[in-house]
PDB file of C-alpha atoms in Angstrom:
ATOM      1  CA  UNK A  18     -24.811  -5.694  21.604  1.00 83.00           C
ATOM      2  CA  UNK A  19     -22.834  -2.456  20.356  1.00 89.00           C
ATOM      3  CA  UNK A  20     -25.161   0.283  19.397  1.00 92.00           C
ATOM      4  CA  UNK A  21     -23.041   3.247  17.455  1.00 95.00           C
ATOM      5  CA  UNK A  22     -25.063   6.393  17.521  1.00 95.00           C
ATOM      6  CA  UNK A  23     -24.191   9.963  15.408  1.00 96.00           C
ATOM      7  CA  UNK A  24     -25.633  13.741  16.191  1.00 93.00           C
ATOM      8  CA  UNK A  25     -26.238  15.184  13.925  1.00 92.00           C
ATOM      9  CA  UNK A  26     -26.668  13.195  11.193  1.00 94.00           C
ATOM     10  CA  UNK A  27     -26.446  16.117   8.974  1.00 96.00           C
ATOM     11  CA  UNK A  28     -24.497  19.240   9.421  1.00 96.00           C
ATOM     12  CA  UNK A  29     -23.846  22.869   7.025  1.00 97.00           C
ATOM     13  CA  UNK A  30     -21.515  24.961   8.467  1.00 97.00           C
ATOM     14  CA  UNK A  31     -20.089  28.397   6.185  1.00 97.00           C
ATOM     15  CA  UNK A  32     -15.965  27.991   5.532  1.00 98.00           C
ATOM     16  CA  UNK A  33     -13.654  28.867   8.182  1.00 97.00           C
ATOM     17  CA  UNK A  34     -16.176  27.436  11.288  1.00 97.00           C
ATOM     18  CA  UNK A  35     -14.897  24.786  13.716  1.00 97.00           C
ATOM     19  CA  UNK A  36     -17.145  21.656  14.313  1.00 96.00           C
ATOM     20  CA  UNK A  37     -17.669  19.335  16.121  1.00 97.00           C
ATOM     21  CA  UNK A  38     -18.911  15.851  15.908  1.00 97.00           C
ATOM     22  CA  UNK A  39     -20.083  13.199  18.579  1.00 97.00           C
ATOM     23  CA  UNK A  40     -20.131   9.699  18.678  1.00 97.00           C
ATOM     24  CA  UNK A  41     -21.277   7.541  21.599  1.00 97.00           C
ATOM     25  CA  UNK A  42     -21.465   3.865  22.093  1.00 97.00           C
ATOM     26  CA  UNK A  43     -23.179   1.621  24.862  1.00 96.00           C
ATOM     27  CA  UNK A  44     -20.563  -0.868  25.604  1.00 93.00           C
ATOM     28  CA  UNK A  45     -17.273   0.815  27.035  1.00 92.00           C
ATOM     29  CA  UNK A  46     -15.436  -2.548  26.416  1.00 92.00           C
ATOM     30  CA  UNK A  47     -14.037  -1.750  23.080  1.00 93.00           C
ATOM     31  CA  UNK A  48     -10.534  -2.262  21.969  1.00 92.00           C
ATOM     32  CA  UNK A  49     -10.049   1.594  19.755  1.00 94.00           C
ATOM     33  CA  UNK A  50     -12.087   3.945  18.476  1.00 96.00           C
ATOM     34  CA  UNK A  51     -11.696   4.905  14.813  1.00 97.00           C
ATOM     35  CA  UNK A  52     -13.018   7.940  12.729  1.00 98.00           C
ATOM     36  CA  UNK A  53     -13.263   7.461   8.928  1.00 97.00           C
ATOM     37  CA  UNK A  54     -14.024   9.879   6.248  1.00 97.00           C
ATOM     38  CA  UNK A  55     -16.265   8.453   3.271  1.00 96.00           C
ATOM     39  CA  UNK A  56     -16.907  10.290   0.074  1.00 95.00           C
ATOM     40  CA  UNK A  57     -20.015   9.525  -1.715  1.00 90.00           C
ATOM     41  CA  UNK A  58     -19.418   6.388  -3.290  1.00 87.00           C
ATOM     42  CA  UNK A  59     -16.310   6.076  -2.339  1.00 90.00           C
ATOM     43  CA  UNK A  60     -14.020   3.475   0.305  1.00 92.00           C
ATOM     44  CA  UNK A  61     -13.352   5.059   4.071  1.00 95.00           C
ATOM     45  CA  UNK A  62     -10.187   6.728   4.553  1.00 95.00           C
ATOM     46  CA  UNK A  63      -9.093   6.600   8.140  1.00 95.00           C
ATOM     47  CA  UNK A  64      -8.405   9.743  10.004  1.00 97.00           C
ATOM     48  CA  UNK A  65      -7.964   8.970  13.520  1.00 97.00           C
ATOM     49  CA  UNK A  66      -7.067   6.061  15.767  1.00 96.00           C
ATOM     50  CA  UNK A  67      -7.689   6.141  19.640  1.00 96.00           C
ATOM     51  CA  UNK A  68      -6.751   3.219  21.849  1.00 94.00           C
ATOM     52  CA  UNK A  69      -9.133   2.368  24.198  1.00 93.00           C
ATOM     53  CA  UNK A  70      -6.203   3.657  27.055  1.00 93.00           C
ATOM     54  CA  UNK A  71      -5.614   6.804  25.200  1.00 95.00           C
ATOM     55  CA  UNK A  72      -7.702  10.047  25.532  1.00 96.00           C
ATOM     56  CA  UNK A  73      -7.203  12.137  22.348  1.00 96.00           C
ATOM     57  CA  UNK A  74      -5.293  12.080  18.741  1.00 97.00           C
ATOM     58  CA  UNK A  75      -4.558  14.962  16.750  1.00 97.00           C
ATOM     59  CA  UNK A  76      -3.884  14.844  13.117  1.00 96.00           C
ATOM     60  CA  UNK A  77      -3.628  18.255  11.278  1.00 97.00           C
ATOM     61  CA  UNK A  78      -7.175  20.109  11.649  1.00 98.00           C
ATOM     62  CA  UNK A  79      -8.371  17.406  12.894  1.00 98.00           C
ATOM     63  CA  UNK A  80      -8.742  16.408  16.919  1.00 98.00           C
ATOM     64  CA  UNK A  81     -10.902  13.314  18.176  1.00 98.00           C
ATOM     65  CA  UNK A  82     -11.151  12.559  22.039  1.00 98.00           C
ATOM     66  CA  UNK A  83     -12.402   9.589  23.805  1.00 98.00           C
ATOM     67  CA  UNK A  84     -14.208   9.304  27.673  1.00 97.00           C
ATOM     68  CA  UNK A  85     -14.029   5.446  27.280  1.00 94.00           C
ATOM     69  CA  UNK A  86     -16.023   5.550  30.223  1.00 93.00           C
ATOM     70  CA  UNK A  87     -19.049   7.468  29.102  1.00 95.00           C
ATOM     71  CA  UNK A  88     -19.267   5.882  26.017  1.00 96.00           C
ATOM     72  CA  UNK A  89     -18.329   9.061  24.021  1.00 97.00           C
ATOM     73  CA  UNK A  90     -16.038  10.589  21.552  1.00 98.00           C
ATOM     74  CA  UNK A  91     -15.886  13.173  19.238  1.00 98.00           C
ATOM     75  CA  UNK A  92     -13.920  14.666  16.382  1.00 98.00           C
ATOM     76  CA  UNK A  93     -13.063  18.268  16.158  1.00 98.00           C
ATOM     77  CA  UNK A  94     -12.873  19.765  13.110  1.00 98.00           C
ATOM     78  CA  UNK A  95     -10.940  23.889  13.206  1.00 98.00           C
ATOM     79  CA  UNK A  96     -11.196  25.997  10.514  1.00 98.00           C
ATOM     80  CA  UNK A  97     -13.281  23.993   7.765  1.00 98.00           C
ATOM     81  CA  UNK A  98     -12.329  24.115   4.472  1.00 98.00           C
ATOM     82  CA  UNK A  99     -15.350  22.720   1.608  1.00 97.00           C
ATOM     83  CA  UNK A 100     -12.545  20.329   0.713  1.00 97.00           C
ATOM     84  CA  UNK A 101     -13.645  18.533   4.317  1.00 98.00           C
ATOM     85  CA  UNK A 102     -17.437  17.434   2.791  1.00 98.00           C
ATOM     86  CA  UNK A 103     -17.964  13.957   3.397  1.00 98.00           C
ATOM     87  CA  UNK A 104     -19.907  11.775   5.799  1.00 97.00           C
ATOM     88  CA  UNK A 105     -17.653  11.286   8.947  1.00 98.00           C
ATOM     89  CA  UNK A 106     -18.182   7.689  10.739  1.00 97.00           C
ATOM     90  CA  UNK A 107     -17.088   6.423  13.950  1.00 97.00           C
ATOM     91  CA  UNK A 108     -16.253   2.668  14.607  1.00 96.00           C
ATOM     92  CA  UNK A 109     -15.221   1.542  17.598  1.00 95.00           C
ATOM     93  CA  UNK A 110     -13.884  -1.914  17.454  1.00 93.00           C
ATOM     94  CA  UNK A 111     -14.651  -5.174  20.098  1.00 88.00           C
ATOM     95  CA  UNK A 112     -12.493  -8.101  18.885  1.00 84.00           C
ATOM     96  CA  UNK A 113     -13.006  -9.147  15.717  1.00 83.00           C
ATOM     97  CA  UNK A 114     -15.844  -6.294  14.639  1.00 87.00           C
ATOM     98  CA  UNK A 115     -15.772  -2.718  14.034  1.00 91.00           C
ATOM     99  CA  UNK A 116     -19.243  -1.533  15.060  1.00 93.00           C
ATOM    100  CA  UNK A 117     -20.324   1.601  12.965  1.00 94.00           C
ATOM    101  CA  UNK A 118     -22.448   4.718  13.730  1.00 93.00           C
ATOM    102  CA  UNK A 119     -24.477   5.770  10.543  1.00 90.00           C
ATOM    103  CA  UNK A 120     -22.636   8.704  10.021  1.00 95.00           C
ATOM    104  CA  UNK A 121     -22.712  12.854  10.145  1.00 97.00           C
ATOM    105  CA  UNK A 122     -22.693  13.960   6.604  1.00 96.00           C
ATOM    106  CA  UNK A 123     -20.983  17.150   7.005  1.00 98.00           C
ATOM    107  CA  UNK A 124     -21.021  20.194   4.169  1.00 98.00           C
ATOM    108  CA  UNK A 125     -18.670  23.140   3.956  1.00 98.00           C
ATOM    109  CA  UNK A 126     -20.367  26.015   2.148  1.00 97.00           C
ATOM    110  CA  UNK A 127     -17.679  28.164   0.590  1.00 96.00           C
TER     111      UNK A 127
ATOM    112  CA  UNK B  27       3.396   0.401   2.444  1.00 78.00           C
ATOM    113  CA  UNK B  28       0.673  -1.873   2.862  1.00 80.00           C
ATOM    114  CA  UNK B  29      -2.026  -1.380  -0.085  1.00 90.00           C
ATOM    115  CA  UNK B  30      -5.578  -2.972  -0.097  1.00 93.00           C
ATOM    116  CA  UNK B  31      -6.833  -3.151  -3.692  1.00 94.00           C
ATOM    117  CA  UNK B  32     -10.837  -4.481  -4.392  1.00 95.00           C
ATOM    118  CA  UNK B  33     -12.580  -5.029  -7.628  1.00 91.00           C
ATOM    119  CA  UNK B  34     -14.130  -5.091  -9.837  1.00 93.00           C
ATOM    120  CA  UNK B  35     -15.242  -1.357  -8.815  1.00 93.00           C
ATOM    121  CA  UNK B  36     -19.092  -1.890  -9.668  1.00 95.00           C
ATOM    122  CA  UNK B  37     -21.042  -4.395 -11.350  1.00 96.00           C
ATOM    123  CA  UNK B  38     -24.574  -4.914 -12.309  1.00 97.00           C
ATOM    124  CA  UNK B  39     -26.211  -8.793 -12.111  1.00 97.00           C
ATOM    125  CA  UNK B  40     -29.027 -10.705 -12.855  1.00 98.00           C
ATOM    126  CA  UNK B  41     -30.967 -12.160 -10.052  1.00 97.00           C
ATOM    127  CA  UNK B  42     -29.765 -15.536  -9.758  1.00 97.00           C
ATOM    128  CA  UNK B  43     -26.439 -15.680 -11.115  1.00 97.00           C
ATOM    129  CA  UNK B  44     -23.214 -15.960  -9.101  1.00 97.00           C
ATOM    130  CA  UNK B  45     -21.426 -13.533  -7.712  1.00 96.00           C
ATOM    131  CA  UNK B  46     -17.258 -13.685  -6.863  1.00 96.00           C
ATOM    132  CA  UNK B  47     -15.740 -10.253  -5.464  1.00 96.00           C
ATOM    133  CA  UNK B  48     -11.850 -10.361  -4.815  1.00 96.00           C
ATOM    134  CA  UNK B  49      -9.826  -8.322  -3.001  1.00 97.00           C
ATOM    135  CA  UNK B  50      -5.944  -8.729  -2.046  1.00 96.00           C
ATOM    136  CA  UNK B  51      -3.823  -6.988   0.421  1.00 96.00           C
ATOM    137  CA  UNK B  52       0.003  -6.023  -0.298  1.00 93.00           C
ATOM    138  CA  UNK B  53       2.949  -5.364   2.159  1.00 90.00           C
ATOM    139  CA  UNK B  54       1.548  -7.323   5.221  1.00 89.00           C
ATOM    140  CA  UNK B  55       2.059 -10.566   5.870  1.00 90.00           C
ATOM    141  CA  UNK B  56      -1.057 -12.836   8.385  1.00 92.00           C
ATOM    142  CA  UNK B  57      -3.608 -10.485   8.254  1.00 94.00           C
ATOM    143  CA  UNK B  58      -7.027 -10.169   9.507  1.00 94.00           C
ATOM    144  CA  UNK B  59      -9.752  -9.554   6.439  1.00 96.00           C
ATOM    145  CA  UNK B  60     -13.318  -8.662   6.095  1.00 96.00           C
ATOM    146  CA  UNK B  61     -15.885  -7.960   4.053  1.00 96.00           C
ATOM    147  CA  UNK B  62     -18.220  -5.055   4.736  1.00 95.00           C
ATOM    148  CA  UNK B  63     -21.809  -4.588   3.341  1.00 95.00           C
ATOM    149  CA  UNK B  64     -23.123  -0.748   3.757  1.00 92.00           C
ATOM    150  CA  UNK B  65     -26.724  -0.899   2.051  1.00 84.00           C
ATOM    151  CA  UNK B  66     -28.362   2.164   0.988  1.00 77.00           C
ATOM    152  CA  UNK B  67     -29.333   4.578   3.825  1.00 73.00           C
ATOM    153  CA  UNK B  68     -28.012   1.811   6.397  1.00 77.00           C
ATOM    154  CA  UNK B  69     -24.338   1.671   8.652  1.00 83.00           C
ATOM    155  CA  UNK B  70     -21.666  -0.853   8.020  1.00 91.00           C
ATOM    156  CA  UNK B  71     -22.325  -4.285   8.539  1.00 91.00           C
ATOM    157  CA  UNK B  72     -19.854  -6.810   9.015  1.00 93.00           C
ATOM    158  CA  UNK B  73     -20.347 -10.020   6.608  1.00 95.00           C
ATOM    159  CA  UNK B  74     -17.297 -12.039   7.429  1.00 95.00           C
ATOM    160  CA  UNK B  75     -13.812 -11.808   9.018  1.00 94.00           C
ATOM    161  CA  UNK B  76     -10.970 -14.274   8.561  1.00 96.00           C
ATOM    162  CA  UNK B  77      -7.971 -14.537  11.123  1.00 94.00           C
ATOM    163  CA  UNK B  78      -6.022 -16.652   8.411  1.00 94.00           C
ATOM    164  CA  UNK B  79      -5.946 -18.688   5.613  1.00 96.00           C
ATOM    165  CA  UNK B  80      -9.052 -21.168   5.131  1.00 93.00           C
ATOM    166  CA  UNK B  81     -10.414 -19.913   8.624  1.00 95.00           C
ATOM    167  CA  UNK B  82     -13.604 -17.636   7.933  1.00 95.00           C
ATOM    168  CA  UNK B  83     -16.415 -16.158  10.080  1.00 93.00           C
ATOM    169  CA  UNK B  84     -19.430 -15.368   9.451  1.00 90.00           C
ATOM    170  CA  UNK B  85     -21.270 -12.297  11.353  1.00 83.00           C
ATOM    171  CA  UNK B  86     -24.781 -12.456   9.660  1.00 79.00           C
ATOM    172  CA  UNK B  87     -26.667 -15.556   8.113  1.00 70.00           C
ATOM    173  CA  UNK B  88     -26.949 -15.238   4.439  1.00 80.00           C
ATOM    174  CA  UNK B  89     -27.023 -15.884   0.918  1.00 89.00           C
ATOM    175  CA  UNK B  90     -23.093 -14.950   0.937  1.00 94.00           C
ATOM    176  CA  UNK B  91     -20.026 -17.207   1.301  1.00 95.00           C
ATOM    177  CA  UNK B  92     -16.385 -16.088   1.895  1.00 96.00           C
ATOM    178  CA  UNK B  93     -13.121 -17.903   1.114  1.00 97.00           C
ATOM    179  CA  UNK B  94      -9.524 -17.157   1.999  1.00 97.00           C
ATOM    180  CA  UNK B  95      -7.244 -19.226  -0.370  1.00 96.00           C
ATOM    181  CA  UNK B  96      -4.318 -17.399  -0.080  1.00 96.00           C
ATOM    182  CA  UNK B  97      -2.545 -15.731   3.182  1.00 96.00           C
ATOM    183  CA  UNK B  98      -3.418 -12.158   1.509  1.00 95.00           C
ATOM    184  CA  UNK B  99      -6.620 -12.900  -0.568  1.00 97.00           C
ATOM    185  CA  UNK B 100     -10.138 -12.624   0.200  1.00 97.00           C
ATOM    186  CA  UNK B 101     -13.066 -13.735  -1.768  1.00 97.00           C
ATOM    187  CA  UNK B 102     -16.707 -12.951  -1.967  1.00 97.00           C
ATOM    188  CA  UNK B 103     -18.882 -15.426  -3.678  1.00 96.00           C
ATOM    189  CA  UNK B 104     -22.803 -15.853  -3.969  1.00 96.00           C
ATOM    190  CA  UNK B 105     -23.848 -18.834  -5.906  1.00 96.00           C
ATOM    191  CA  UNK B 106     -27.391 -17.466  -6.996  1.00 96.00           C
ATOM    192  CA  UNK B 107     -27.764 -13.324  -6.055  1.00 96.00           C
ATOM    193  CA  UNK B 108     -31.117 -11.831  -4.734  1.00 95.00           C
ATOM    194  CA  UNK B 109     -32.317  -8.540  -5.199  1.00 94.00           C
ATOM    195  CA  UNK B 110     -31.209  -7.803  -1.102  1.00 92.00           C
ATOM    196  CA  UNK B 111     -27.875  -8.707  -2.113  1.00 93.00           C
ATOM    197  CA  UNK B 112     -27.502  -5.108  -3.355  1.00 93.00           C
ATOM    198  CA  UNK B 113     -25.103  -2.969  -1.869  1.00 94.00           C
ATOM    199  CA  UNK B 114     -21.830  -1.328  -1.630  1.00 95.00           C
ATOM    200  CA  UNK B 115     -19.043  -4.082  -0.677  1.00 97.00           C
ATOM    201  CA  UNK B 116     -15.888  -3.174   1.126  1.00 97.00           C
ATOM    202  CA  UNK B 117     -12.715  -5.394   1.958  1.00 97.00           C
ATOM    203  CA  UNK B 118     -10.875  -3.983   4.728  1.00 96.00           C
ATOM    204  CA  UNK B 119      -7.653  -5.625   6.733  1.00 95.00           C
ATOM    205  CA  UNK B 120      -6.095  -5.023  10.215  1.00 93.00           C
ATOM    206  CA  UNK B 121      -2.643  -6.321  11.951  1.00 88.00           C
ATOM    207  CA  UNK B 122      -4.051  -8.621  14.338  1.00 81.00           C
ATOM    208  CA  UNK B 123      -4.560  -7.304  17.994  1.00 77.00           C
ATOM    209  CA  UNK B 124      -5.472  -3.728  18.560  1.00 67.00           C
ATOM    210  CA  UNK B 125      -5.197  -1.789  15.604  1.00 84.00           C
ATOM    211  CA  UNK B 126      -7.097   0.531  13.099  1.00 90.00           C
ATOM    212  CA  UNK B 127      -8.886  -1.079   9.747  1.00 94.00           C
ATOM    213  CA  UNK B 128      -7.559  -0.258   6.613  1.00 94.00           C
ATOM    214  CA  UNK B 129     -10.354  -0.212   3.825  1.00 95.00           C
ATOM    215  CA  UNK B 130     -10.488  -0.431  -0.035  1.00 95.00           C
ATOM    216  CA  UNK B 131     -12.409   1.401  -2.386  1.00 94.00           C
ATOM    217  CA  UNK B 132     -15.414  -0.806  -2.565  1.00 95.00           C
ATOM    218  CA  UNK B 133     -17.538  -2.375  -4.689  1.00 96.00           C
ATOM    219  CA  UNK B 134     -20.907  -1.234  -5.897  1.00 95.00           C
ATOM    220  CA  UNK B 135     -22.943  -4.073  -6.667  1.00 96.00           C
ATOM    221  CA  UNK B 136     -26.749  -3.498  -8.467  1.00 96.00           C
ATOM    222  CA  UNK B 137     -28.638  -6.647  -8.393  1.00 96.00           C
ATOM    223  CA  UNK B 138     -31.254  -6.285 -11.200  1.00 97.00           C
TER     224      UNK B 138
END
């Protein structure tokens, strides 16, 4: 079975710091890897979409890599605005299931 | 542009009435749709998927049912909710094969 894990689950950082964020998984079989932002009680908006053949995506601020074969990823966030609080997830997806980690809930101080 | 839309937005119900959560999809045509639970303090869990109309999965036995009566509709039902049944409920949809999810805005449901 797909086990999802998050460090940290929490994270304060001051404005202006890069982060980072991991996400590892057990089974290396997986289709993509997806990172979501959710605001509290709110939907997920998607922010990045790796193919299990592909080894990074950038979008804006915002980097994610994948080592497929380790079972890792993780999202890269430069120069964080307070605007980027949320709890970040990572799914990674095996057929017909996405298989979440619980989450890094991540605040920007200003 | 494809647009996922899920309501009603939150509800509160009585232990032991029914339960019917809809959500439709726009600008796709054959998608794959699930339904998400995420209880308090807990990840994601998937609750059913459907890979087309009147074919649905189920991921978790439950006191939940799921129909798909339309190529771009998904239903939630519960014929008589529990107090577990609590949770925040999301619909999300996919182009079939290897692609991202797209999810809606959920559904807070308080069971009381």
């Amino acid at each position: 079975k797909q086990e999802v894990t998050q460090i940290p689950a929490a994270l304060s950082v001051p404005e202006g710091e890069n982060l980072v964020l991991n996400c590892s998984f057990t089974d290396s079989a997986i289709y993509n890897l997806q990172w979501f932002r959710q605001d509290p009680g709110k939907g997920l908006t998607s922010l990045l979409l790796i193919q299990s053949s592909q080894r990074e995506q950038t979008s804006g601020r915002l980097n994610a890599s994948l080592d497929k074969s380790s079972g890792r990823s993780t999202l890269y966030i430069a120069a964080s605005q307070p605007g980027d609080s949320a709890t970040y997830l990572c799914a990674v997806r095996r057929r017909n299931n996405l298989f979440f980690g619980t989450g890094t809930r991540l605040t920007v101080i200003p | 542009s494809q647009t996922i839309h899920q309501w009603p937005a939150t509800l509160v119900q009585p232990v032991g009435s029914p339960l019917s959560l809809e959500c439709t999809v726009e600008g796709t045509s054959n998608p794959n749709l699930y339904w998400y639970r995420q209880a308090a303090g807990r990840g994601l869990q998937l609750l059913f998927y459907s890979v087309g109309i009147g074919q649905i999965s189920s991921e978790v036995p439950q006191n939940l049912s799921a129909s798909r009566p339309q190529d771009r509709q998904f239903i939630l039902s519960s014929k008589k909710l529990l107090l577990s049944d609590s949770g925040f409920y999301l619909c999300a949809w996919s182009v079939k094969g290897a692609n991202g999810y797209t999810f809606g805005s959920g559904t807070r449901l308080t069971v009381v």
